[in-house]
PDB file of C-alpha atoms in Angstrom:
ATOM      1  CA  SER Y  11       0.000   0.000   0.000  1.00 66.00           C
ATOM      2  CA  GLN Y  12       1.031   3.613  -0.467  1.00 67.00           C
ATOM      3  CA  LYS Y  13       2.886   4.997   2.478  1.00 80.00           C
ATOM      4  CA  ILE Y  14       4.411   8.311   3.511  1.00 88.00           C
ATOM      5  CA  GLU Y  15       6.706   8.500   6.491  1.00 91.00           C
ATOM      6  CA  GLN Y  16       8.232  11.428   8.296  1.00 93.00           C
ATOM      7  CA  ASN Y  17      10.581  11.406  11.284  1.00 83.00           C
ATOM      8  CA  SER Y  18       8.266  10.246  14.042  1.00 76.00           C
ATOM      9  CA  GLU Y  19      10.435  11.608  16.820  1.00 85.00           C
ATOM     10  CA  ALA Y  20      10.582  15.299  17.561  1.00 91.00           C
ATOM     11  CA  LEU Y  21      13.641  17.131  16.309  1.00 94.00           C
ATOM     12  CA  ASN Y  22      15.381  19.368  18.814  1.00 96.00           C
ATOM     13  CA  ILE Y  23      18.087  21.731  17.605  1.00 96.00           C
ATOM     14  CA  GLN Y  24      19.936  24.821  18.751  1.00 97.00           C
ATOM     15  CA  GLU Y  25      19.141  28.244  17.374  1.00 97.00           C
ATOM     16  CA  GLY Y  26      21.287  29.120  14.381  1.00 97.00           C
ATOM     17  CA  LYS Y  27      21.750  25.509  13.259  1.00 97.00           C
ATOM     18  CA  THR Y  28      20.223  23.932  10.174  1.00 97.00           C
ATOM     19  CA  ALA Y  29      17.189  21.734  10.716  1.00 96.00           C
ATOM     20  CA  THR Y  30      16.709  18.855   8.273  1.00 96.00           C
ATOM     21  CA  LEU Y  31      13.402  17.002   8.096  1.00 97.00           C
ATOM     22  CA  THR Y  32      12.811  13.863   6.056  1.00 96.00           C
ATOM     23  CA  CYS Y  33       9.830  12.634   4.063  1.00 95.00           C
ATOM     24  CA  ASN Y  34       9.994   9.134   2.598  1.00 94.00           C
ATOM     25  CA  TYR Y  35       7.372   7.430   0.462  1.00 91.00           C
ATOM     26  CA  THR Y  36       6.800   3.953  -0.916  1.00 85.00           C
ATOM     27  CA  ASN Y  37       4.629   2.376  -3.602  1.00 79.00           C
ATOM     28  CA  TYR Y  38       3.910   5.751  -5.037  1.00 77.00           C
ATOM     29  CA  SER Y  39       4.988   8.036  -7.872  1.00 77.00           C
ATOM     30  CA  PRO Y  40       4.003  11.588  -6.988  1.00 78.00           C
ATOM     31  CA  ALA Y  41       3.950  14.374  -9.498  1.00 76.00           C
ATOM     32  CA  TYR Y  42       4.455  17.040  -6.853  1.00 85.00           C
ATOM     33  CA  LEU Y  43       5.358  17.303  -3.236  1.00 89.00           C
ATOM     34  CA  GLN Y  44       4.304  20.047  -0.860  1.00 93.00           C
ATOM     35  CA  TRP Y  45       5.477  21.079   2.608  1.00 96.00           C
ATOM     36  CA  TYR Y  46       3.208  22.689   5.185  1.00 97.00           C
ATOM     37  CA  ARG Y  47       3.781  24.166   8.610  1.00 98.00           C
ATOM     38  CA  GLN Y  48       1.311  23.612  11.455  1.00 97.00           C
ATOM     39  CA  ASP Y  49       1.351  25.480  14.752  1.00 97.00           C
ATOM     40  CA  PRO Y  50      -0.455  24.062  17.807  1.00 94.00           C
ATOM     41  CA  GLY Y  51      -4.198  24.604  17.609  1.00 93.00           C
ATOM     42  CA  ARG Y  52      -4.078  25.898  14.040  1.00 96.00           C
ATOM     43  CA  GLY Y  53      -4.544  24.609  10.524  1.00 97.00           C
ATOM     44  CA  PRO Y  54      -1.582  23.810   8.252  1.00 97.00           C
ATOM     45  CA  VAL Y  55      -0.056  26.613   6.210  1.00 97.00           C
ATOM     46  CA  PHE Y  56       1.575  26.026   2.825  1.00 95.00           C
ATOM     47  CA  LEU Y  57       5.332  26.642   2.585  1.00 96.00           C
ATOM     48  CA  LEU Y  58       6.819  25.177  -0.593  1.00 94.00           C
ATOM     49  CA  LEU Y  59       5.953  23.009  -3.579  1.00 92.00           C
ATOM     50  CA  ILE Y  60       8.437  21.031  -5.675  1.00 92.00           C
ATOM     51  CA  ARG Y  61       7.764  19.164  -8.902  1.00 88.00           C
ATOM     52  CA  GLU Y  62       9.149  15.735  -9.748  1.00 85.00           C
ATOM     53  CA  ASN Y  63      11.477  17.179 -12.384  1.00 88.00           C
ATOM     54  CA  GLU Y  64      12.950  19.703  -9.934  1.00 90.00           C
ATOM     55  CA  LYS Y  65      15.847  18.660  -7.739  1.00 88.00           C
ATOM     56  CA  GLU Y  66      15.766  21.613  -5.390  1.00 95.00           C
ATOM     57  CA  LYS Y  67      13.580  24.603  -4.474  1.00 95.00           C
ATOM     58  CA  ARG Y  68      14.448  27.528  -2.214  1.00 96.00           C
ATOM     59  CA  LYS Y  69      12.487  30.217  -0.437  1.00 94.00           C
ATOM     60  CA  GLU Y  70      14.366  32.512   1.918  1.00 96.00           C
ATOM     61  CA  ARG Y  71      15.802  30.232   4.663  1.00 97.00           C
ATOM     62  CA  LEU Y  72      13.905  27.191   3.415  1.00 97.00           C
ATOM     63  CA  LYS Y  73      15.173  24.590   0.966  1.00 97.00           C
ATOM     64  CA  VAL Y  74      13.439  21.475  -0.310  1.00 97.00           C
ATOM     65  CA  THR Y  75      14.975  18.637  -2.298  1.00 96.00           C
ATOM     66  CA  PHE Y  76      13.143  15.883  -4.135  1.00 92.00           C
ATOM     67  CA  ASP Y  77      14.866  12.634  -5.077  1.00 91.00           C
ATOM     68  CA  THR Y  78      12.491  10.382  -7.014  1.00 87.00           C
ATOM     69  CA  THR Y  79      15.094   7.601  -7.153  1.00 90.00           C
ATOM     70  CA  LEU Y  80      15.434   7.464  -3.373  1.00 91.00           C
ATOM     71  CA  LYS Y  81      11.715   8.310  -3.002  1.00 91.00           C
ATOM     72  CA  GLN Y  82      12.622  10.993  -0.528  1.00 93.00           C
ATOM     73  CA  SER Y  83      12.269  14.698   0.106  1.00 94.00           C
ATOM     74  CA  LEU Y  84      14.410  16.683   2.519  1.00 96.00           C
ATOM     75  CA  PHE Y  85      13.258  19.963   4.042  1.00 97.00           C
ATOM     76  CA  HIS Y  86      15.959  22.275   5.393  1.00 97.00           C
ATOM     77  CA  ILE Y  87      15.634  25.377   7.537  1.00 97.00           C
ATOM     78  CA  THR Y  88      18.923  27.259   7.731  1.00 97.00           C
ATOM     79  CA  ALA Y  89      19.840  29.650  10.542  1.00 97.00           C
ATOM     80  CA  SER Y  90      16.922  28.281  12.532  1.00 97.00           C
ATOM     81  CA  GLN Y  91      15.085  30.458  15.036  1.00 97.00           C
ATOM     82  CA  PRO Y  92      12.800  29.637  17.975  1.00 97.00           C
ATOM     83  CA  ALA Y  93       9.931  30.998  15.849  1.00 97.00           C
ATOM     84  CA  ASP Y  94      10.515  28.084  13.458  1.00 98.00           C
ATOM     85  CA  SER Y  95       9.309  25.675  16.159  1.00 98.00           C
ATOM     86  CA  ALA Y  96       6.239  23.911  14.767  1.00 97.00           C
ATOM     87  CA  THR Y  97       5.133  20.657  13.163  1.00 96.00           C
ATOM     88  CA  TYR Y  98       6.046  20.266   9.507  1.00 97.00           C
ATOM     89  CA  LEU Y  99       3.955  18.128   7.179  1.00 96.00           C
ATOM     90  CA  CYS Y 100       4.846  16.771   3.781  1.00 95.00           C
ATOM     91  CA  ALA Y 101       2.087  15.999   1.306  1.00 93.00           C
ATOM     92  CA  LEU Y 102       2.171  14.159  -1.989  1.00 89.00           C
ATOM     93  CA  ASP Y 103       0.011  14.918  -4.936  1.00 79.00           C
ATOM     94  CA  ARG Y 104      -1.497  12.312  -7.192  1.00 68.00           C
ATOM     95  CA  TYR Y 105      -1.445  12.169 -10.942  1.00 59.00           C
ATOM     96  CA  ASN Y 106      -4.781  12.953 -12.535  1.00 56.00           C
ATOM     97  CA  GLN Y 107      -6.583  13.280  -9.241  1.00 61.00           C
ATOM     98  CA  GLY Y 108      -6.834  17.001  -8.962  1.00 59.00           C
ATOM     99  CA  GLY Y 109      -5.810  18.490  -5.662  1.00 63.00           C
ATOM    100  CA  LYS Y 110      -6.154  15.374  -3.566  1.00 78.00           C
ATOM    101  CA  LEU Y 111      -3.138  15.110  -1.291  1.00 86.00           C
ATOM    102  CA  ILE Y 112      -1.740  12.366   0.906  1.00 88.00           C
ATOM    103  CA  PHE Y 113      -0.188  13.775   4.076  1.00 92.00           C
ATOM    104  CA  GLY Y 114       2.589  12.416   6.228  1.00 93.00           C
ATOM    105  CA  GLN Y 115       2.079  12.377   9.981  1.00 93.00           C
ATOM    106  CA  GLY Y 116       4.369  15.363  10.498  1.00 95.00           C
ATOM    107  CA  THR Y 117       7.600  16.033  12.361  1.00 95.00           C
ATOM    108  CA  GLU Y 118       7.668  18.322  15.374  1.00 96.00           C
ATOM    109  CA  LEU Y 119      10.608  20.727  15.350  1.00 97.00           C
ATOM    110  CA  SER Y 120      11.762  22.531  18.463  1.00 97.00           C
ATOM    111  CA  VAL Y 121      14.433  25.230  18.165  1.00 97.00           C
ATOM    112  CA  LYS Y 122      16.036  26.178  21.463  1.00 96.00           C
ATOM    113  CA  PRO Y 123      17.588  29.600  22.063  1.00 94.00           C
TER     114      PRO Y 123
ATOM    115  CA  ASN T 253     -10.226  38.364   3.392  1.00 75.00           C
ATOM    116  CA  ALA T 254     -11.081  35.887   6.122  1.00 84.00           C
ATOM    117  CA  GLY T 255      -9.785  32.915   4.101  1.00 95.00           C
ATOM    118  CA  VAL T 256     -11.318  29.656   5.300  1.00 97.00           C
ATOM    119  CA  THR T 257     -13.590  29.829   8.326  1.00 97.00           C
ATOM    120  CA  GLN T 258     -15.018  26.947  10.338  1.00 98.00           C
ATOM    121  CA  THR T 259     -17.711  26.705  12.981  1.00 97.00           C
ATOM    122  CA  PRO T 260     -17.880  25.659  15.700  1.00 97.00           C
ATOM    123  CA  LYS T 261     -14.345  25.717  17.140  1.00 96.00           C
ATOM    124  CA  PHE T 262     -15.135  23.134  19.808  1.00 96.00           C
ATOM    125  CA  GLN T 263     -17.952  20.630  20.238  1.00 97.00           C
ATOM    126  CA  VAL T 264     -18.780  17.822  22.634  1.00 97.00           C
ATOM    127  CA  LEU T 265     -21.361  15.262  21.570  1.00 97.00           C
ATOM    128  CA  LYS T 266     -22.847  12.156  23.083  1.00 97.00           C
ATOM    129  CA  THR T 267     -22.774   8.915  21.142  1.00 98.00           C
ATOM    130  CA  GLY T 268     -25.634   8.844  18.666  1.00 97.00           C
ATOM    131  CA  GLN T 269     -26.113  12.604  18.434  1.00 97.00           C
ATOM    132  CA  SER T 270     -25.857  14.366  15.114  1.00 97.00           C
ATOM    133  CA  MET T 271     -24.240  17.620  14.115  1.00 96.00           C
ATOM    134  CA  THR T 272     -23.057  19.613  11.131  1.00 97.00           C
ATOM    135  CA  LEU T 273     -19.668  21.271  10.827  1.00 98.00           C
ATOM    136  CA  GLN T 274     -19.741  24.405   8.721  1.00 97.00           C
ATOM    137  CA  CYS T 275     -17.001  25.674   6.417  1.00 98.00           C
ATOM    138  CA  ALA T 276     -16.866  28.737   4.191  1.00 98.00           C
ATOM    139  CA  GLN T 277     -14.167  30.306   2.005  1.00 97.00           C
ATOM    140  CA  ASP T 278     -14.049  33.762   0.471  1.00 96.00           C
ATOM    141  CA  MET T 279     -11.254  33.170  -2.048  1.00 94.00           C
ATOM    142  CA  ASN T 280     -13.527  32.058  -4.909  1.00 92.00           C
ATOM    143  CA  HIS T 281     -11.874  28.644  -4.886  1.00 92.00           C
ATOM    144  CA  ASN T 282     -13.331  25.773  -6.860  1.00 90.00           C
ATOM    145  CA  SER T 283     -12.288  22.849  -4.675  1.00 91.00           C
ATOM    146  CA  MET T 284     -13.011  22.233  -1.027  1.00 94.00           C
ATOM    147  CA  TYR T 285     -11.967  19.428   1.311  1.00 95.00           C
ATOM    148  CA  TRP T 286     -12.713  17.941   4.705  1.00 97.00           C
ATOM    149  CA  TYR T 287      -9.923  16.241   6.665  1.00 97.00           C
ATOM    150  CA  ARG T 288      -9.629  14.707  10.077  1.00 98.00           C
ATOM    151  CA  GLN T 289      -6.400  14.768  12.075  1.00 97.00           C
ATOM    152  CA  ASP T 290      -5.647  12.223  14.753  1.00 94.00           C
ATOM    153  CA  PRO T 291      -2.433  11.883  16.788  1.00 86.00           C
ATOM    154  CA  GLY T 292       0.224  10.003  14.841  1.00 79.00           C
ATOM    155  CA  MET T 293      -2.065   9.585  11.818  1.00 82.00           C
ATOM    156  CA  GLY T 294      -1.589  12.774   9.906  1.00 86.00           C
ATOM    157  CA  LEU T 295      -4.371  14.420   7.942  1.00 93.00           C
ATOM    158  CA  ARG T 296      -6.790  12.021   6.280  1.00 94.00           C
ATOM    159  CA  LEU T 297      -9.218  13.095   3.582  1.00 93.00           C
ATOM    160  CA  ILE T 298     -12.871  12.457   4.398  1.00 96.00           C
ATOM    161  CA  TYR T 299     -14.643  14.042   1.412  1.00 95.00           C
ATOM    162  CA  TYR T 300     -13.862  16.611  -1.197  1.00 91.00           C
ATOM    163  CA  SER T 301     -15.723  18.704  -3.720  1.00 93.00           C
ATOM    164  CA  ALA T 302     -14.085  19.649  -7.008  1.00 88.00           C
ATOM    165  CA  SER T 303     -16.789  22.162  -7.859  1.00 88.00           C
ATOM    166  CA  GLU T 304     -20.187  23.376  -6.779  1.00 88.00           C
ATOM    167  CA  GLY T 305     -22.669  20.537  -6.904  1.00 88.00           C
ATOM    168  CA  THR T 306     -20.122  17.718  -6.915  1.00 90.00           C
ATOM    169  CA  THR T 307     -18.724  15.700  -4.033  1.00 94.00           C
ATOM    170  CA  ASP T 308     -16.619  12.583  -3.800  1.00 91.00           C
ATOM    171  CA  LYS T 309     -15.344  10.248  -1.121  1.00 93.00           C
ATOM    172  CA  GLY T 310     -11.856  10.424   0.260  1.00 90.00           C
ATOM    173  CA  GLU T 311      -9.912   7.946   2.331  1.00 89.00           C
ATOM    174  CA  VAL T 312     -12.215   7.747   5.399  1.00 94.00           C
ATOM    175  CA  PRO T 313     -15.813   8.663   4.402  1.00 96.00           C
ATOM    176  CA  ASN T 314     -17.750   6.178   6.545  1.00 96.00           C
ATOM    177  CA  GLY T 315     -20.051   7.841   9.064  1.00 96.00           C
ATOM    178  CA  TYR T 316     -20.002  11.226   7.308  1.00 98.00           C
ATOM    179  CA  ASN T 317     -22.007  13.087   4.704  1.00 97.00           C
ATOM    180  CA  VAL T 318     -21.233  16.361   2.966  1.00 97.00           C
ATOM    181  CA  SER T 319     -23.044  19.117   1.130  1.00 96.00           C
ATOM    182  CA  ARG T 320     -21.544  21.662  -1.223  1.00 96.00           C
ATOM    183  CA  LEU T 321     -24.201  24.281  -0.673  1.00 87.00           C
ATOM    184  CA  ASN T 322     -22.689  26.775  -3.106  1.00 95.00           C
ATOM    185  CA  LYS T 323     -19.216  27.754  -4.231  1.00 94.00           C
ATOM    186  CA  ARG T 324     -18.381  29.258  -0.838  1.00 96.00           C
ATOM    187  CA  GLU T 325     -19.744  26.670   1.586  1.00 97.00           C
ATOM    188  CA  PHE T 326     -19.002  22.996   2.247  1.00 97.00           C
ATOM    189  CA  SER T 327     -20.562  21.304   5.276  1.00 97.00           C
ATOM    190  CA  LEU T 328     -19.758  18.000   6.964  1.00 98.00           C
ATOM    191  CA  ARG T 329     -22.482  16.083   8.775  1.00 98.00           C
ATOM    192  CA  LEU T 330     -22.207  13.353  11.373  1.00 97.00           C
ATOM    193  CA  GLU T 331     -25.573  11.604  11.444  1.00 94.00           C
ATOM    194  CA  SER T 332     -24.906   9.406  14.478  1.00 96.00           C
ATOM    195  CA  ALA T 333     -21.688  10.312  16.224  1.00 96.00           C
ATOM    196  CA  ALA T 334     -19.388   7.590  17.554  1.00 97.00           C
ATOM    197  CA  PRO T 335     -16.397   7.857  19.918  1.00 97.00           C
ATOM    198  CA  SER T 336     -14.142   6.885  16.977  1.00 96.00           C
ATOM    199  CA  GLN T 337     -15.073  10.215  15.387  1.00 97.00           C
ATOM    200  CA  THR T 338     -13.386  12.145  18.161  1.00 97.00           C
ATOM    201  CA  SER T 339     -10.825  14.148  16.241  1.00 97.00           C
ATOM    202  CA  VAL T 340      -9.824  17.540  14.945  1.00 98.00           C
ATOM    203  CA  TYR T 341     -11.569  18.379  11.677  1.00 98.00           C
ATOM    204  CA  PHE T 342     -10.079  20.713   9.117  1.00 98.00           C
ATOM    205  CA  CYS T 343     -11.703  22.232   6.089  1.00 98.00           C
ATOM    206  CA  ALA T 344      -9.506  23.366   3.206  1.00 96.00           C
ATOM    207  CA  SER T 345      -9.912  24.933  -0.206  1.00 94.00           C
ATOM    208  CA  SER T 346      -7.832  25.276  -3.356  1.00 91.00           C
ATOM    209  CA  GLU T 347      -8.207  27.189  -6.583  1.00 86.00           C
ATOM    210  CA  ASP T 348      -7.871  24.033  -8.694  1.00 71.00           C
ATOM    211  CA  ARG T 349      -7.427  25.423 -12.144  1.00 62.00           C
ATOM    212  CA  GLY T 350      -7.195  21.895 -13.482  1.00 57.00           C
ATOM    213  CA  TYR T 351      -3.593  21.311 -12.469  1.00 57.00           C
ATOM    214  CA  SER T 352      -2.332  19.200  -9.611  1.00 54.00           C
ATOM    215  CA  THR T 353      -0.113  21.913  -8.233  1.00 64.00           C
ATOM    216  CA  ASP T 354      -2.699  23.894  -6.359  1.00 77.00           C
ATOM    217  CA  THR T 355      -1.862  24.499  -2.747  1.00 87.00           C
ATOM    218  CA  GLN T 356      -4.499  24.158  -0.105  1.00 92.00           C
ATOM    219  CA  TYR T 357      -5.645  26.778   2.380  1.00 95.00           C
ATOM    220  CA  PHE T 358      -6.830  25.425   5.698  1.00 97.00           C
ATOM    221  CA  GLY T 359      -9.309  26.650   8.257  1.00 98.00           C
ATOM    222  CA  PRO T 360      -8.546  26.791  11.995  1.00 97.00           C
ATOM    223  CA  GLY T 361     -10.172  23.444  12.747  1.00 97.00           C
ATOM    224  CA  THR T 362     -13.023  22.077  14.857  1.00 97.00           C
ATOM    225  CA  ARG T 363     -12.139  20.013  17.908  1.00 97.00           C
ATOM    226  CA  LEU T 364     -14.825  17.373  18.323  1.00 97.00           C
ATOM    227  CA  THR T 365     -15.176  15.020  21.284  1.00 97.00           C
ATOM    228  CA  VAL T 366     -17.731  12.217  21.235  1.00 97.00           C
ATOM    229  CA  LEU T 367     -18.484  10.713  24.637  1.00 96.00           C
TER     230      LEU T 367
END
């Protein structure tokens, strides 16, 4: 069956370091991959989208990579700040199924001052 | 713009009771979605609507019904609530211009407890 997995354990890092979150998938060939941020008690907020033919995408301190051979996406936050503390969700899009997404369970990131 | 709004924010039901969760968006989006989020499970799609007047089942539709009242509003109904439906429910919308790249905009969620 199709499966998406993110780091199940919370990631704790020091302010100023780079945070790297992982999204792995199996039995699936996504056309696009999206990353969302979710703060406690709130709905997810879109951050970045990367297409299958793109290796890397950047937005300010955020960088996403997409390796269709490894079936993996990495999400990096450089120069992390306590305000980056949140849960980060990856979501895979399906071919020919409109906007229906499959979400991973999310990774909680905590950035300590 | 308010974006995506949901009511109520919190709700406690007894087993067997019914209720409707309301969702509205003011972004003129074509597609709307209902998800549930449970600890360790991620977001799971319950139902979605690609356009006004159309709805389709997602991954976990059992025990739910939906209505796309107009382009703005998409409601989720629990006819006979069960404890297994205790969850946080999110409504989302996307422009959906026919591509698969549309990002989704989420509401603040409804926290539902079924006793």
